């Protein structure tokens, strides 16, 4: 692999160079074209086929992933770790940064430069917006963002896109309702950014103080995608093809009284689902803390467990792609 240190990672003889993922950082979904998306979705399909048929492959044998998490995670960290294992590679897990040299005051660039001595790719979750871009500037190995504060969560956006296509057969023509903490929910920011590349329309359902940021609304307007805002989930229940529910992000509130005031704003119940379209997908990036009642889980339209399974296939595809083996 031939790399420069100035942020543009130049690739030597890349086995998959026609797709340009080799050696690339994944820090925002803004970097993708429709062509990139169809490539990743189809490699994810292949990965699902491999796992379902034989469980694993040795495509990334001898490769090492550093999984560096400065914020809590269950699904993202374990699915990246499982993805690497199922591709035959191995993982350096750093989940409790309080037990690493970060607690001695080590800076993010130094931690990244350390890990890239040992690993071929680094997955990073960090509380600051833009942290993965900073890390990518210092690293010569690919950085994959696993969420940067209230910014983006690009791999979750990709797995959400994959799930929408898997559940409903296509993405064009859909009415997508996003519900909950649209202000702080980084998964919402990435998914809305991805879906604007398709012929979609949106309804954003949230209390006033948790509305989608202006920046995202501007991007949708520029892409010519129609959207509406409401504070009432009843307005979308009968017409949405996708209802994407999110948790109110308690950890982003400076004043916990504000959180208390909005935390129980929405609950998806079986009664509400009885009024939803027969063919639709109810999604959630998880964890849930009351937004979807447990007795909705048996509804065939409840896609959130399939959604998290898909996360592993999409992350397998991304790891193979950035390491030039897809
Ligand atoms: C999300 C996240 O971390 O942004 N979780 C996840 O990765 N599936 C959503 C959340 O924490 O609410």
Coordinates of N, CA and C and ligand atoms in Angstrom, one line a residue, residues 71-73 75-76 125 146 153 156 185-187 246-247 249 251-252 284-287 315, ligand 1:
X71 N -16.6 6.0 23.7 CA -18.0 6.1 24.1 C -18.6 4.7 24.2
X72 N -19.7 4.5 25.0 CA -20.2 3.2 25.2 C -20.7 2.6 23.8
X73 N -20.7 1.3 23.7 CA -21.2 0.6 22.5 C -21.4 -0.8 22.8
X75 N -23.6 -2.9 20.0 CA -23.8 -3.4 18.7 C -22.6 -3.0 17.7
X76 N -22.2 -1.7 17.7 CA -21.2 -1.3 16.8 C -19.9 -2.0 17.0
X125 N -14.8 5.4 17.7 CA -16.0 6.1 18.2 C -15.5 7.1 19.2
X146 N -17.1 5.1 13.9 CA -18.1 4.4 14.5 C -19.1 5.3 15.3
X153 N -22.8 8.9 11.9 CA -22.5 7.4 12.3 C -22.6 6.7 10.9
X156 N -23.6 3.0 10.5 CA -25.0 2.7 10.8 C -25.9 3.2 9.7
X185 N -29.3 12.8 17.3 CA -29.2 11.4 16.8 C -28.3 11.4 15.6
X186 N -27.0 10.9 15.8 CA -26.1 10.9 14.7 C -26.5 9.9 13.6
X187 N -27.3 8.9 14.0 CA -27.7 7.9 13.0 C -28.7 8.5 12.0
X246 N -35.9 6.7 17.1 CA -34.6 6.8 17.8 C -34.8 7.2 19.3
X247 N -33.8 6.9 20.1 CA -33.8 7.2 21.5 C -33.5 8.7 21.7
X249 N -31.3 11.2 23.2 CA -29.9 11.0 23.6 C -29.6 11.7 24.9
X251 N -27.3 11.6 27.0 CA -25.9 12.0 27.3 C -25.6 13.3 26.6
X252 N -26.4 13.8 25.7 CA -26.1 15.1 25.0 C -26.8 16.3 25.6
X284 N -35.1 0.9 14.2 CA -34.5 1.6 15.4 C -33.0 1.2 15.4
X285 N -32.1 2.1 15.5 CA -30.7 1.8 15.6 C -30.3 1.0 16.9
X286 N -31.2 1.2 17.9 CA -31.0 0.6 19.2 C -29.7 1.2 19.9
X287 N -29.6 1.3 21.2 CA -30.6 0.7 22.2 C -31.9 1.5 22.3
X315 N -20.5 -4.3 7.8 CA -19.2 -4.0 8.3 C -18.2 -5.0 7.7
Ligands
LIG1 C1 -26.6 4.5 18.1 C2 -25.4 5.5 18.3 O1 -24.5 5.1 19.0 O2 -25.5 6.6 17.8 N1 -26.3 3.2 18.5 C3 -25.8 2.3 17.6 O3 -24.6 2.5 17.2 N2 -26.6 1.4 17.1 C4 -27.9 5.1 18.6 C5 -28.0 5.4 20.0 O4 -27.1 5.3 20.8 O5 -29.1 5.9 20.3

